[in-house]
JSON list of C-alpha atoms in Angstrom, two decimals:
[
{"chain": "N", "resi": 1, "resn": "PRO", "atom": "CA", "xyz": [32.83, 38.74, -70.75]},
{"chain": "N", "resi": 2, "resn": "GLY", "atom": "CA", "xyz": [32.08, 37.22, -73.79]},
{"chain": "N", "resi": 3, "resn": "ALA", "atom": "CA", "xyz": [29.80, 38.15, -76.27]},
{"chain": "N", "resi": 4, "resn": "ALA", "atom": "CA", "xyz": [26.69, 36.48, -77.11]},
{"chain": "N", "resi": 5, "resn": "THR", "atom": "CA", "xyz": [27.30, 36.67, -81.12]},
{"chain": "N", "resi": 6, "resn": "PRO", "atom": "CA", "xyz": [30.03, 35.96, -83.23]},
{"chain": "N", "resi": 7, "resn": "ALA", "atom": "CA", "xyz": [33.03, 38.03, -83.31]},
{"chain": "N", "resi": 8, "resn": "TRP", "atom": "CA", "xyz": [33.20, 41.14, -85.79]},
{"chain": "N", "resi": 9, "resn": "ASP", "atom": "CA", "xyz": [35.64, 43.15, -87.94]},
{"chain": "N", "resi": 10, "resn": "VAL", "atom": "CA", "xyz": [38.67, 44.02, -86.11]},
{"chain": "N", "resi": 11, "resn": "MET", "atom": "CA", "xyz": [37.68, 47.73, -87.73]},
{"chain": "N", "resi": 12, "resn": "LEU", "atom": "CA", "xyz": [34.83, 48.06, -85.50]},
{"chain": "N", "resi": 13, "resn": "LYS", "atom": "CA", "xyz": [34.03, 49.07, -82.75]},
{"chain": "N", "resi": 14, "resn": "ALA", "atom": "CA", "xyz": [31.04, 46.76, -81.80]},
{"chain": "N", "resi": 15, "resn": "ARG", "atom": "CA", "xyz": [28.06, 45.90, -83.71]},
{"chain": "N", "resi": 16, "resn": "ASP", "atom": "CA", "xyz": [25.29, 47.86, -84.17]},
{"chain": "N", "resi": 17, "resn": "VAL", "atom": "CA", "xyz": [22.65, 45.05, -85.44]},
{"chain": "N", "resi": 18, "resn": "ILE", "atom": "CA", "xyz": [22.16, 41.85, -84.87]},
{"chain": "N", "resi": 19, "resn": "ASP", "atom": "CA", "xyz": [19.51, 39.90, -86.01]},
{"chain": "N", "resi": 20, "resn": "GLY", "atom": "CA", "xyz": [18.62, 42.80, -88.39]},
{"chain": "N", "resi": 21, "resn": "VAL", "atom": "CA", "xyz": [17.58, 44.78, -84.90]},
{"chain": "N", "resi": 22, "resn": "LYS", "atom": "CA", "xyz": [19.50, 48.12, -85.55]},
{"chain": "N", "resi": 23, "resn": "LEU", "atom": "CA", "xyz": [21.34, 48.44, -81.56]},
{"chain": "N", "resi": 24, "resn": "THR", "atom": "CA", "xyz": [20.73, 51.30, -79.75]},
{"chain": "N", "resi": 25, "resn": "ASN", "atom": "CA", "xyz": [24.83, 51.58, -78.05]},
{"chain": "N", "resi": 26, "resn": "TYR", "atom": "CA", "xyz": [27.86, 49.53, -77.06]},
{"chain": "N", "resi": 27, "resn": "ILE", "atom": "CA", "xyz": [25.63, 47.37, -73.65]},
{"chain": "N", "resi": 28, "resn": "ALA", "atom": "CA", "xyz": [22.36, 46.98, -75.85]},
{"chain": "N", "resi": 29, "resn": "GLY", "atom": "CA", "xyz": [24.41, 44.57, -77.77]},
{"chain": "N", "resi": 30, "resn": "SER", "atom": "CA", "xyz": [26.65, 42.92, -74.50]},
{"chain": "N", "resi": 31, "resn": "ALA", "atom": "CA", "xyz": [23.62, 43.10, -72.47]},
{"chain": "N", "resi": 32, "resn": "LEU", "atom": "CA", "xyz": [22.88, 39.31, -71.98]},
{"chain": "N", "resi": 33, "resn": "THR", "atom": "CA", "xyz": [27.32, 38.45, -70.95]},
{"chain": "N", "resi": 34, "resn": "SER", "atom": "CA", "xyz": [27.42, 41.86, -69.17]},
{"chain": "N", "resi": 35, "resn": "ALA", "atom": "CA", "xyz": [24.61, 40.53, -66.45]},
{"chain": "N", "resi": 36, "resn": "ILE", "atom": "CA", "xyz": [26.80, 38.29, -64.88]},
{"chain": "N", "resi": 37, "resn": "THR", "atom": "CA", "xyz": [28.91, 41.27, -63.64]},
{"chain": "N", "resi": 38, "resn": "LEU", "atom": "CA", "xyz": [26.52, 42.34, -61.37]},
{"chain": "N", "resi": 39, "resn": "THR", "atom": "CA", "xyz": [26.11, 38.71, -59.73]},
{"chain": "N", "resi": 40, "resn": "SER", "atom": "CA", "xyz": [29.98, 39.99, -58.45]},
{"chain": "N", "resi": 41, "resn": "CYS", "atom": "CA", "xyz": [31.43, 36.28, -59.81]},
{"chain": "N", "resi": 42, "resn": "PRO", "atom": "CA", "xyz": [34.50, 36.26, -62.18]},
{"chain": "N", "resi": 43, "resn": "ALA", "atom": "CA", "xyz": [33.64, 35.01, -65.42]},
{"chain": "N", "resi": 44, "resn": "VAL", "atom": "CA", "xyz": [36.20, 34.30, -67.58]},
{"chain": "N", "resi": 45, "resn": "SER", "atom": "CA", "xyz": [36.53, 33.55, -72.41]},
{"chain": "N", "resi": 46, "resn": "VAL", "atom": "CA", "xyz": [38.07, 31.16, -73.28]},
{"chain": "N", "resi": 47, "resn": "PRO", "atom": "CA", "xyz": [37.83, 30.16, -77.03]},
{"chain": "N", "resi": 48, "resn": "CYS", "atom": "CA", "xyz": [35.93, 27.23, -77.94]},
{"chain": "N", "resi": 49, "resn": "GLY", "atom": "CA", "xyz": [36.26, 26.03, -82.03]},
{"chain": "N", "resi": 50, "resn": "PHE", "atom": "CA", "xyz": [35.55, 29.24, -84.59]},
{"chain": "N", "resi": 51, "resn": "ASP", "atom": "CA", "xyz": [32.56, 30.62, -86.96]},
{"chain": "N", "resi": 52, "resn": "ALA", "atom": "CA", "xyz": [32.85, 29.55, -90.97]},
{"chain": "N", "resi": 53, "resn": "PHE", "atom": "CA", "xyz": [34.14, 32.79, -91.06]},
{"chain": "N", "resi": 54, "resn": "GLY", "atom": "CA", "xyz": [37.34, 30.94, -89.15]},
{"chain": "N", "resi": 55, "resn": "ARG", "atom": "CA", "xyz": [36.91, 33.36, -85.97]},
{"chain": "N", "resi": 56, "resn": "PRO", "atom": "CA", "xyz": [37.10, 32.94, -82.65]},
{"chain": "N", "resi": 57, "resn": "VAL", "atom": "CA", "xyz": [33.64, 31.46, -80.73]},
{"chain": "N", "resi": 58, "resn": "GLY", "atom": "CA", "xyz": [33.89, 32.01, -76.96]},
{"chain": "N", "resi": 59, "resn": "LEU", "atom": "CA", "xyz": [33.11, 30.25, -74.21]},
{"chain": "N", "resi": 60, "resn": "GLN", "atom": "CA", "xyz": [32.26, 32.22, -71.11]},
{"chain": "N", "resi": 61, "resn": "ILE", "atom": "CA", "xyz": [33.07, 30.38, -68.27]},
{"chain": "N", "resi": 62, "resn": "VAL", "atom": "CA", "xyz": [31.98, 32.08, -64.68]},
{"chain": "N", "resi": 63, "resn": "ALA", "atom": "CA", "xyz": [33.50, 30.84, -60.77]},
{"chain": "N", "resi": 64, "resn": "PRO", "atom": "CA", "xyz": [31.73, 31.98, -57.95]},
{"chain": "N", "resi": 65, "resn": "ALA", "atom": "CA", "xyz": [32.00, 34.67, -56.18]},
{"chain": "N", "resi": 66, "resn": "ARG", "atom": "CA", "xyz": [35.60, 35.77, -54.97]},
{"chain": "N", "resi": 67, "resn": "GLN", "atom": "CA", "xyz": [36.97, 32.52, -56.26]},
{"chain": "N", "resi": 68, "resn": "GLU", "atom": "CA", "xyz": [38.98, 33.89, -59.38]},
{"chain": "N", "resi": 69, "resn": "ALA", "atom": "CA", "xyz": [41.59, 30.86, -59.10]},
{"chain": "N", "resi": 70, "resn": "LEU", "atom": "CA", "xyz": [38.97, 28.51, -60.08]},
{"chain": "N", "resi": 71, "resn": "ALA", "atom": "CA", "xyz": [37.13, 30.45, -62.55]},
{"chain": "N", "resi": 72, "resn": "LEU", "atom": "CA", "xyz": [41.03, 30.25, -64.62]},
{"chain": "N", "resi": 73, "resn": "HIS", "atom": "CA", "xyz": [42.12, 26.94, -63.23]},
{"chain": "N", "resi": 74, "resn": "THR", "atom": "CA", "xyz": [39.07, 26.01, -65.55]},
{"chain": "N", "resi": 75, "resn": "ALA", "atom": "CA", "xyz": [39.91, 28.29, -68.89]},
{"chain": "N", "resi": 76, "resn": "ALA", "atom": "CA", "xyz": [43.29, 26.79, -68.55]},
{"chain": "N", "resi": 77, "resn": "VAL", "atom": "CA", "xyz": [42.33, 22.98, -68.12]},
{"chain": "N", "resi": 78, "resn": "PHE", "atom": "CA", "xyz": [39.75, 22.80, -70.59]},
{"chain": "N", "resi": 79, "resn": "GLU", "atom": "CA", "xyz": [41.72, 25.14, -73.36]},
{"chain": "N", "resi": 80, "resn": "GLN", "atom": "CA", "xyz": [44.44, 22.23, -72.99]},
{"chain": "N", "resi": 81, "resn": "LEU", "atom": "CA", "xyz": [41.52, 19.62, -73.69]},
{"chain": "N", "resi": 82, "resn": "ALA", "atom": "CA", "xyz": [39.66, 21.15, -76.17]},
{"chain": "N", "resi": 83, "resn": "GLY", "atom": "CA", "xyz": [43.47, 21.11, -77.58]},
{"chain": "N", "resi": 84, "resn": "LEU", "atom": "CA", "xyz": [43.34, 25.23, -78.95]},
{"chain": "N", "resi": 85, "resn": "ASN", "atom": "CA", "xyz": [46.11, 26.26, -76.13]},
{"chain": "N", "resi": 86, "resn": "LEU", "atom": "CA", "xyz": [47.89, 24.95, -79.04]},
{"chain": "N", "resi": 87, "resn": "LEU", "atom": "CA", "xyz": [46.90, 27.14, -82.07]},
{"chain": "N", "resi": 88, "resn": "LEU", "atom": "CA", "xyz": [47.49, 30.34, -83.48]},
{"chain": "N", "resi": 89, "resn": "PRO", "atom": "CA", "xyz": [45.38, 33.32, -82.95]},
{"chain": "N", "resi": 90, "resn": "ILE", "atom": "CA", "xyz": [43.77, 34.90, -86.14]},
{"chain": "N", "resi": 91, "resn": "ASP", "atom": "CA", "xyz": [45.34, 37.77, -88.24]},
{"chain": "N", "resi": 92, "resn": "PRO", "atom": "CA", "xyz": [43.16, 40.63, -86.88]},
{"chain": "N", "resi": 93, "resn": "ARG", "atom": "CA", "xyz": [45.04, 42.76, -90.07]},
{"chain": "N", "resi": 94, "resn": "PRO", "atom": "CA", "xyz": [42.66, 44.19, -92.13]},
{"chain": "N", "resi": 95, "resn": "GLY", "atom": "CA", "xyz": [41.40, 42.62, -94.75]},
{"chain": "N", "resi": 96, "resn": "THR", "atom": "CA", "xyz": [42.57, 39.53, -94.17]},
{"chain": "N", "resi": 97, "resn": "VAL", "atom": "CA", "xyz": [38.41, 38.35, -92.48]},
{"chain": "N", "resi": 98, "resn": "PRO", "atom": "CA", "xyz": [36.02, 37.78, -93.84]},
{"chain": "N", "resi": 99, "resn": "PRO", "atom": "CA", "xyz": [33.09, 41.28, -93.54]},
{"chain": "N", "resi": 100, "resn": "THR", "atom": "CA", "xyz": [30.24, 40.27, -91.68]}
]
């Protein structure tokens, strides 16, 4: 699943604070997007832009149950139409992404 927050520094396992609220565990930060998995529907996350720090922002595409091919096809079409399939990913090495 995607995340309901901007990407965090690659040196962190997960966000521990969202909007000033301390998270008790990793799942607490992904409850919104992880709920999709309970529906048995396939989901794929694709880049749809970048935040102010140049970190990727994603779009989660959800298809009906057992329609994995549709989810993947939709994701590929979105990336092509948005021109994001031509971009290079960010450099994940320490020090290349501003801290949050």
